[in-house]
Amino acid sequence: MGPFRTLYLDMNSFFASVEQQLDPTIRGRPVAITAMENEKGCCVAASYEAKAFGIKTGTSVPDARRLCPGIVFLPSRHRLYVRYNLRVAAVLDRFAELERIRSVDEFQLGLSGEATTLPGARDLVTSLKAAVAAEVGACLRFSAGIGPNHLLAKIAGKLEKPDGCQWLGPENMPDRIAHLALDDLPGISRKMRARLEAAGITTMTRLCQLDPRHARAIWRSVEGERFVRALQGEHIPLLDTQRGGYGNSKVLAPEFRRPQEAYMVSRWLIEKATARLRRDGRTAARFTLQLAPMGAATIAGSIKCAPSQDTLTFMRINRGLWRAAWPKIRHMKLAMIGVNLTEVEMLSNRSGDLLRPLRPGELSRAERASKAADFINARFGAGTISLGLNQPHPGFFERG
């Protein structure tokens, strides 16, 4: 049996577990983490005690309160959860090769030596569970998946929750996952499921037995072939992806849904996105604005520009797009706004400009000013310097 190459760890109710670890008074009680601190918000995470009442991600606060009158609601603190993610990662990396932090609550480890056998991998999982409980917190538990590649290990990690440990390989496939629906697998959306069913692939067994070349045709991409080969147990490494854009979107709190306030939030989102663009030494040549009025279709506008990493350049484009949309939205409330910087390339690859003048890969005067603002904000705190007025909208990813 084996060899096994990958161990996938999925933290159990991670956000709620972190809160329970910090506050002993809510341990063993139903807890829900909310994105907004009001009755119009929804749950972004729930403890297993809350899940027993039918509460899950997306359940509205009123529905959660109706399902479980004694539930404890807490605002999300993403920065706190990231800090705990890094603490868990540090523990894991002492025992095995931490190949990837796949998300704030998922980790991928490479197996070697005795751990490539099933008994060895299980012993490693036991050691990891004990170390995380002792060094990070007894409330922090995870389900583990063992497999010959990242896909089977990830699927195995979802089979027994919470605090489980399962394995998948050619020896127990496809029978071990025959009960799953096609879109239970990571990477298969409802749209892809419909495409598979149209091709006659209606069960997990048929998907696992699919000719990889046929999968490429169904997916209309080589990713279909890679997916099925991994499902069949081949060692298919993850490919490094190239970043295609920098963006931020925000579901607006009620006090920011008027267009006047939402516009100021969009300026704040641009400052955050352009700061990340500069941090990575990149430029963007297209700016897109998305506005989602409540009860109406989303409005989107996009403008191409010279490659830049200057905040004020994208602020001016943003203002123009808002002016164009204003007649449609001026009397409406907005549920969500988003900004996106795309057509990204490295600053070092940018051509020079004889008229400015600007040498290849050189920062413009405005870009140097933006970079100086980044330095001051990094040293003295976010928002110390802003390029004009904006409206911060702290929420899921900012608190903690």
mmCIF file with all atom_site columns, N, CA, C and O in Angstrom, residues 253-288:
data_model
loop_
_atom_site.group_PDB
_atom_site.id
_atom_site.type_symbol
_atom_site.label_atom_id
_atom_site.label_alt_id
_atom_site.label_comp_id
_atom_site.label_asym_id
_atom_site.label_entity_id
_atom_site.label_seq_id
_atom_site.pdbx_PDB_ins_code
_atom_site.Cartn_x
_atom_site.Cartn_y
_atom_site.Cartn_z
_atom_site.occupancy
_atom_site.B_iso_or_equiv
_atom_site.pdbx_formal_charge
_atom_site.auth_seq_id
_atom_site.auth_comp_id
_atom_site.auth_asym_id
_atom_site.auth_atom_id
_atom_site.pdbx_PDB_model_num
ATOM 1   N N  . ALA A 1 253 ? -21.669 47.523 4.777   1.00 0.00 ? 253 ALA A N  1
ATOM 2   C CA . ALA A 1 253 ? -22.520 47.654 5.952   1.00 0.00 ? 253 ALA A CA 1
ATOM 3   C C  . ALA A 1 253 ? -23.620 48.676 5.655   1.00 0.00 ? 253 ALA A C  1
ATOM 4   O O  . ALA A 1 253 ? -23.460 49.539 4.781   1.00 0.00 ? 253 ALA A O  1
ATOM 5   N N  . PRO A 1 254 ? -24.749 48.601 6.344   1.00 0.00 ? 254 PRO A N  1
ATOM 6   C CA . PRO A 1 254 ? -25.877 49.497 6.025   1.00 0.00 ? 254 PRO A CA 1
ATOM 7   C C  . PRO A 1 254 ? -25.513 50.976 5.988   1.00 0.00 ? 254 PRO A C  1
ATOM 8   O O  . PRO A 1 254 ? -26.016 51.725 5.135   1.00 0.00 ? 254 PRO A O  1
ATOM 9   N N  . GLU A 1 255 ? -24.610 51.420 6.880   1.00 0.00 ? 255 GLU A N  1
ATOM 10  C CA . GLU A 1 255 ? -24.280 52.856 6.918   1.00 0.00 ? 255 GLU A CA 1
ATOM 11  C C  . GLU A 1 255 ? -23.425 53.315 5.747   1.00 0.00 ? 255 GLU A C  1
ATOM 12  O O  . GLU A 1 255 ? -23.188 54.511 5.570   1.00 0.00 ? 255 GLU A O  1
ATOM 13  N N  . PHE A 1 256 ? -22.945 52.387 4.911   1.00 0.00 ? 256 PHE A N  1
ATOM 14  C CA . PHE A 1 256 ? -22.103 52.757 3.766   1.00 0.00 ? 256 PHE A CA 1
ATOM 15  C C  . PHE A 1 256 ? -22.754 52.436 2.418   1.00 0.00 ? 256 PHE A C  1
ATOM 16  O O  . PHE A 1 256 ? -22.080 52.398 1.399   1.00 0.00 ? 256 PHE A O  1
ATOM 17  N N  . ARG A 1 257 ? -24.062 52.196 2.404   1.00 0.00 ? 257 ARG A N  1
ATOM 18  C CA . ARG A 1 257 ? -24.706 51.750 1.174   1.00 0.00 ? 257 ARG A CA 1
ATOM 19  C C  . ARG A 1 257 ? -25.171 52.894 0.272   1.00 0.00 ? 257 ARG A C  1
ATOM 20  O O  . ARG A 1 257 ? -25.470 52.655 -0.899  1.00 0.00 ? 257 ARG A O  1
ATOM 21  N N  . ARG A 1 258 ? -25.252 54.102 0.792   1.00 0.00 ? 258 ARG A N  1
ATOM 22  C CA . ARG A 1 258 ? -25.556 55.234 -0.085  1.00 0.00 ? 258 ARG A CA 1
ATOM 23  C C  . ARG A 1 258 ? -24.360 55.462 -1.008  1.00 0.00 ? 258 ARG A C  1
ATOM 24  O O  . ARG A 1 258 ? -23.203 55.319 -0.597  1.00 0.00 ? 258 ARG A O  1
ATOM 25  N N  . PRO A 1 259 ? -24.600 55.815 -2.261  1.00 0.00 ? 259 PRO A N  1
ATOM 26  C CA . PRO A 1 259 ? -23.481 55.967 -3.207  1.00 0.00 ? 259 PRO A CA 1
ATOM 27  C C  . PRO A 1 259 ? -22.398 56.921 -2.728  1.00 0.00 ? 259 PRO A C  1
ATOM 28  O O  . PRO A 1 259 ? -21.217 56.693 -2.986  1.00 0.00 ? 259 PRO A O  1
ATOM 29  N N  . GLN A 1 260 ? -22.779 57.982 -2.019  1.00 0.00 ? 260 GLN A N  1
ATOM 30  C CA . GLN A 1 260 ? -21.768 58.937 -1.562  1.00 0.00 ? 260 GLN A CA 1
ATOM 31  C C  . GLN A 1 260 ? -20.764 58.276 -0.619  1.00 0.00 ? 260 GLN A C  1
ATOM 32  O O  . GLN A 1 260 ? -19.555 58.501 -0.727  1.00 0.00 ? 260 GLN A O  1
ATOM 33  N N  . GLU A 1 261 ? -21.266 57.464 0.328   1.00 0.00 ? 261 GLU A N  1
ATOM 34  C CA . GLU A 1 261 ? -20.366 56.788 1.256   1.00 0.00 ? 261 GLU A CA 1
ATOM 35  C C  . GLU A 1 261 ? -19.640 55.638 0.566   1.00 0.00 ? 261 GLU A C  1
ATOM 36  O O  . GLU A 1 261 ? -18.461 55.384 0.825   1.00 0.00 ? 261 GLU A O  1
ATOM 37  N N  . ALA A 1 262 ? -20.346 54.930 -0.333  1.00 0.00 ? 262 ALA A N  1
ATOM 38  C CA . ALA A 1 262 ? -19.720 53.804 -1.032  1.00 0.00 ? 262 ALA A CA 1
ATOM 39  C C  . ALA A 1 262 ? -18.546 54.262 -1.895  1.00 0.00 ? 262 ALA A C  1
ATOM 40  O O  . ALA A 1 262 ? -17.536 53.562 -2.021  1.00 0.00 ? 262 ALA A O  1
ATOM 41  N N  . TYR A 1 263 ? -18.682 55.449 -2.485  1.00 0.00 ? 263 TYR A N  1
ATOM 42  C CA . TYR A 1 263 ? -17.583 55.982 -3.294  1.00 0.00 ? 263 TYR A CA 1
ATOM 43  C C  . TYR A 1 263 ? -16.327 56.164 -2.443  1.00 0.00 ? 263 TYR A C  1
ATOM 44  O O  . TYR A 1 263 ? -15.209 55.833 -2.871  1.00 0.00 ? 263 TYR A O  1
ATOM 45  N N  . MET A 1 264 ? -16.484 56.659 -1.228  1.00 0.00 ? 264 MET A N  1
ATOM 46  C CA . MET A 1 264 ? -15.329 56.858 -0.352  1.00 0.00 ? 264 MET A CA 1
ATOM 47  C C  . MET A 1 264 ? -14.706 55.517 0.046   1.00 0.00 ? 264 MET A C  1
ATOM 48  O O  . MET A 1 264 ? -13.491 55.398 0.198   1.00 0.00 ? 264 MET A O  1
ATOM 49  N N  . VAL A 1 265 ? -15.543 54.502 0.204   1.00 0.00 ? 265 VAL A N  1
ATOM 50  C CA . VAL A 1 265 ? -15.022 53.155 0.491   1.00 0.00 ? 265 VAL A CA 1
ATOM 51  C C  . VAL A 1 265 ? -14.196 52.648 -0.696  1.00 0.00 ? 265 VAL A C  1
ATOM 52  O O  . VAL A 1 265 ? -13.151 52.025 -0.532  1.00 0.00 ? 265 VAL A O  1
ATOM 53  N N  . SER A 1 266 ? -14.661 52.951 -1.918  1.00 0.00 ? 266 SER A N  1
ATOM 54  C CA . SER A 1 266 ? -13.920 52.499 -3.105  1.00 0.00 ? 266 SER A CA 1
ATOM 55  C C  . SER A 1 266 ? -12.523 53.110 -3.140  1.00 0.00 ? 266 SER A C  1
ATOM 56  O O  . SER A 1 266 ? -11.559 52.450 -3.564  1.00 0.00 ? 266 SER A O  1
ATOM 57  N N  . ARG A 1 267 ? -12.381 54.340 -2.689  1.00 0.00 ? 267 ARG A N  1
ATOM 58  C CA . ARG A 1 267 ? -11.060 54.971 -2.648  1.00 0.00 ? 267 ARG A CA 1
ATOM 59  C C  . ARG A 1 267 ? -10.146 54.240 -1.655  1.00 0.00 ? 267 ARG A C  1
ATOM 60  O O  . ARG A 1 267 ? -8.956  54.052 -1.891  1.00 0.00 ? 267 ARG A O  1
ATOM 61  N N  . TRP A 1 268 ? -10.726 53.827 -0.539  1.00 0.00 ? 268 TRP A N  1
ATOM 62  C CA . TRP A 1 268 ? -9.968  53.063 0.450   1.00 0.00 ? 268 TRP A CA 1
ATOM 63  C C  . TRP A 1 268 ? -9.513  51.713 -0.118  1.00 0.00 ? 268 TRP A C  1
ATOM 64  O O  . TRP A 1 268 ? -8.373  51.296 0.072   1.00 0.00 ? 268 TRP A O  1
ATOM 65  N N  . LEU A 1 269 ? -10.416 51.058 -0.868  1.00 0.00 ? 269 LEU A N  1
ATOM 66  C CA . LEU A 1 269 ? -10.062 49.777 -1.489  1.00 0.00 ? 269 LEU A CA 1
ATOM 67  C C  . LEU A 1 269 ? -8.920  49.945 -2.493  1.00 0.00 ? 269 LEU A C  1
ATOM 68  O O  . LEU A 1 269 ? -8.043  49.083 -2.600  1.00 0.00 ? 269 LEU A O  1
ATOM 69  N N  . ILE A 1 270 ? -8.933  51.045 -3.236  1.00 0.00 ? 270 ILE A N  1
ATOM 70  C CA . ILE A 1 270 ? -7.863  51.299 -4.204  1.00 0.00 ? 270 ILE A CA 1
ATOM 71  C C  . ILE A 1 270 ? -6.526  51.477 -3.487  1.00 0.00 ? 270 ILE A C  1
ATOM 72  O O  . ILE A 1 270 ? -5.492  50.953 -3.928  1.00 0.00 ? 270 ILE A O  1
ATOM 73  N N  . GLU A 1 271 ? -6.530  52.190 -2.375  1.00 0.00 ? 271 GLU A N  1
ATOM 74  C CA . GLU A 1 271 ? -5.277  52.367 -1.628  1.00 0.00 ? 271 GLU A CA 1
ATOM 75  C C  . GLU A 1 271 ? -4.727  51.020 -1.176  1.00 0.00 ? 271 GLU A C  1
ATOM 76  O O  . GLU A 1 271 ? -3.511  50.776 -1.242  1.00 0.00 ? 271 GLU A O  1
ATOM 77  N N  . LYS A 1 272 ? -5.592  50.119 -0.735  1.00 0.00 ? 272 LYS A N  1
ATOM 78  C CA . LYS A 1 272 ? -5.146  48.808 -0.285  1.00 0.00 ? 272 LYS A CA 1
ATOM 79  C C  . LYS A 1 272 ? -4.608  47.982 -1.455  1.00 0.00 ? 272 LYS A C  1
ATOM 80  O O  . LYS A 1 272 ? -3.570  47.330 -1.353  1.00 0.00 ? 272 LYS A O  1
ATOM 81  N N  . ALA A 1 273 ? -5.317  48.005 -2.583  1.00 0.00 ? 273 ALA A N  1
ATOM 82  C CA . ALA A 1 273 ? -4.901  47.194 -3.738  1.00 0.00 ? 273 ALA A CA 1
ATOM 83  C C  . ALA A 1 273 ? -3.600  47.706 -4.339  1.00 0.00 ? 273 ALA A C  1
ATOM 84  O O  . ALA A 1 273 ? -2.711  46.916 -4.691  1.00 0.00 ? 273 ALA A O  1
ATOM 85  N N  . THR A 1 274 ? -3.457  49.023 -4.473  1.00 0.00 ? 274 THR A N  1
ATOM 86  C CA . THR A 1 274 ? -2.237  49.554 -5.077  1.00 0.00 ? 274 THR A CA 1
ATOM 87  C C  . THR A 1 274 ? -1.034  49.366 -4.161  1.00 0.00 ? 274 THR A C  1
ATOM 88  O O  . THR A 1 274 ? 0.094   49.192 -4.633  1.00 0.00 ? 274 THR A O  1
ATOM 89  N N  . ALA A 1 275 ? -1.247  49.385 -2.854  1.00 0.00 ? 275 ALA A N  1
ATOM 90  C CA . ALA A 1 275 ? -0.141  49.125 -1.932  1.00 0.00 ? 275 ALA A CA 1
ATOM 91  C C  . ALA A 1 275 ? 0.389   47.706 -2.128  1.00 0.00 ? 275 ALA A C  1
ATOM 92  O O  . ALA A 1 275 ? 1.605   47.474 -2.107  1.00 0.00 ? 275 ALA A O  1
ATOM 93  N N  . ARG A 1 276 ? -0.515  46.742 -2.326  1.00 0.00 ? 276 ARG A N  1
ATOM 94  C CA . ARG A 1 276 ? -0.069  45.369 -2.579  1.00 0.00 ? 276 ARG A CA 1
ATOM 95  C C  . ARG A 1 276 ? 0.629   45.262 -3.934  1.00 0.00 ? 276 ARG A C  1
ATOM 96  O O  . ARG A 1 276 ? 1.597   44.517 -4.084  1.00 0.00 ? 276 ARG A O  1
ATOM 97  N N  . LEU A 1 277 ? 0.133   46.006 -4.901  1.00 0.00 ? 277 LEU A N  1
ATOM 98  C CA . LEU A 1 277 ? 0.751   46.014 -6.231  1.00 0.00 ? 277 LEU A CA 1
ATOM 99  C C  . LEU A 1 277 ? 2.204   46.495 -6.129  1.00 0.00 ? 277 LEU A C  1
ATOM 100 O O  . LEU A 1 277 ? 3.118   45.873 -6.690  1.00 0.00 ? 277 LEU A O  1
ATOM 101 N N  . ARG A 1 278 ? 2.423   47.572 -5.396  1.00 0.00 ? 278 ARG A N  1
ATOM 102 C CA . ARG A 1 278 ? 3.782   48.095 -5.237  1.00 0.00 ? 278 ARG A CA 1
ATOM 103 C C  . ARG A 1 278 ? 4.657   47.152 -4.418  1.00 0.00 ? 278 ARG A C  1
ATOM 104 O O  . ARG A 1 278 ? 5.843   46.982 -4.700  1.00 0.00 ? 278 ARG A O  1
ATOM 105 N N  . ARG A 1 279 ? 4.075   46.559 -3.402  1.00 0.00 ? 279 ARG A N  1
ATOM 106 C CA . ARG A 1 279 ? 4.830   45.632 -2.562  1.00 0.00 ? 279 ARG A CA 1
ATOM 107 C C  . ARG A 1 279 ? 5.426   44.497 -3.393  1.00 0.00 ? 279 ARG A C  1
ATOM 108 O O  . ARG A 1 279 ? 6.548   44.053 -3.140  1.00 0.00 ? 279 ARG A O  1
ATOM 109 N N  . ASP A 1 280 ? 4.688   44.044 -4.398  1.00 0.00 ? 280 ASP A N  1
ATOM 110 C CA . ASP A 1 280 ? 5.146   42.931 -5.237  1.00 0.00 ? 280 ASP A CA 1
ATOM 111 C C  . ASP A 1 280 ? 5.941   43.403 -6.449  1.00 0.00 ? 280 ASP A C  1
ATOM 112 O O  . ASP A 1 280 ? 6.316   42.580 -7.297  1.00 0.00 ? 280 ASP A O  1
ATOM 113 N N  . GLY A 1 281 ? 6.194   44.716 -6.550  1.00 0.00 ? 281 GLY A N  1
ATOM 114 C CA . GLY A 1 281 ? 6.995   45.230 -7.661  1.00 0.00 ? 281 GLY A CA 1
ATOM 115 C C  . GLY A 1 281 ? 6.319   45.092 -9.010  1.00 0.00 ? 281 GLY A C  1
ATOM 116 O O  . GLY A 1 281 ? 6.977   44.858 -10.027 1.00 0.00 ? 281 GLY A O  1
ATOM 117 N N  . ARG A 1 282 ? 5.010   45.283 -9.060  1.00 0.00 ? 282 ARG A N  1
ATOM 118 C CA . ARG A 1 282 ? 4.244   45.093 -10.303 1.00 0.00 ? 282 ARG A CA 1
ATOM 119 C C  . ARG A 1 282 ? 3.529   46.377 -10.715 1.00 0.00 ? 282 ARG A C  1
ATOM 120 O O  . ARG A 1 282 ? 3.378   47.307 -9.920  1.00 0.00 ? 282 ARG A O  1
ATOM 121 N N  . THR A 1 283 ? 3.074   46.372 -11.947 1.00 0.00 ? 283 THR A N  1
ATOM 122 C CA . THR A 1 283 ? 2.227   47.444 -12.462 1.00 0.00 ? 283 THR A CA 1
ATOM 123 C C  . THR A 1 283 ? 0.943   46.832 -13.011 1.00 0.00 ? 283 THR A C  1
ATOM 124 O O  . THR A 1 283 ? 0.888   45.630 -13.295 1.00 0.00 ? 283 THR A O  1
ATOM 125 N N  . ALA A 1 284 ? -0.080  47.658 -13.166 1.00 0.00 ? 284 ALA A N  1
ATOM 126 C CA . ALA A 1 284 ? -1.343  47.220 -13.765 1.00 0.00 ? 284 ALA A CA 1
ATOM 127 C C  . ALA A 1 284 ? -1.704  48.177 -14.885 1.00 0.00 ? 284 ALA A C  1
ATOM 128 O O  . ALA A 1 284 ? -1.411  49.376 -14.805 1.00 0.00 ? 284 ALA A O  1
ATOM 129 N N  . ALA A 1 285 ? -2.345  47.642 -15.926 1.00 0.00 ? 285 ALA A N  1
ATOM 130 C CA . ALA A 1 285 ? -2.687  48.458 -17.086 1.00 0.00 ? 285 ALA A CA 1
ATOM 131 C C  . ALA A 1 285 ? -4.192  48.500 -17.347 1.00 0.00 ? 285 ALA A C  1
ATOM 132 O O  . ALA A 1 285 ? -4.625  48.970 -18.400 1.00 0.00 ? 285 ALA A O  1
ATOM 133 N N  . ARG A 1 286 ? -4.977  47.997 -16.405 1.00 0.00 ? 286 ARG A N  1
ATOM 134 C CA . ARG A 1 286 ? -6.439  48.078 -16.552 1.00 0.00 ? 286 ARG A CA 1
ATOM 135 C C  . ARG A 1 286 ? -7.069  48.172 -15.165 1.00 0.00 ? 286 ARG A C  1
ATOM 136 O O  . ARG A 1 286 ? -6.653  47.489 -14.235 1.00 0.00 ? 286 ARG A O  1
ATOM 137 N N  . PHE A 1 287 ? -8.075  49.040 -15.062 1.00 0.00 ? 287 PHE A N  1
ATOM 138 C CA . PHE A 1 287 ? -8.810  49.214 -13.812 1.00 0.00 ? 287 PHE A CA 1
ATOM 139 C C  . PHE A 1 287 ? -10.280 48.900 -14.054 1.00 0.00 ? 287 PHE A C  1
ATOM 140 O O  . PHE A 1 287 ? -10.879 49.383 -15.026 1.00 0.00 ? 287 PHE A O  1
ATOM 141 N N  . THR A 1 288 ? -10.872 48.082 -13.168 1.00 0.00 ? 288 THR A N  1
ATOM 142 C CA . THR A 1 288 ? -12.282 47.710 -13.284 1.00 0.00 ? 288 THR A CA 1
ATOM 143 C C  . THR A 1 288 ? -13.009 48.051 -11.993 1.00 0.00 ? 288 THR A C  1
ATOM 144 O O  . THR A 1 288 ? -12.507 47.786 -10.899 1.00 0.00 ? 288 THR A O  1
#
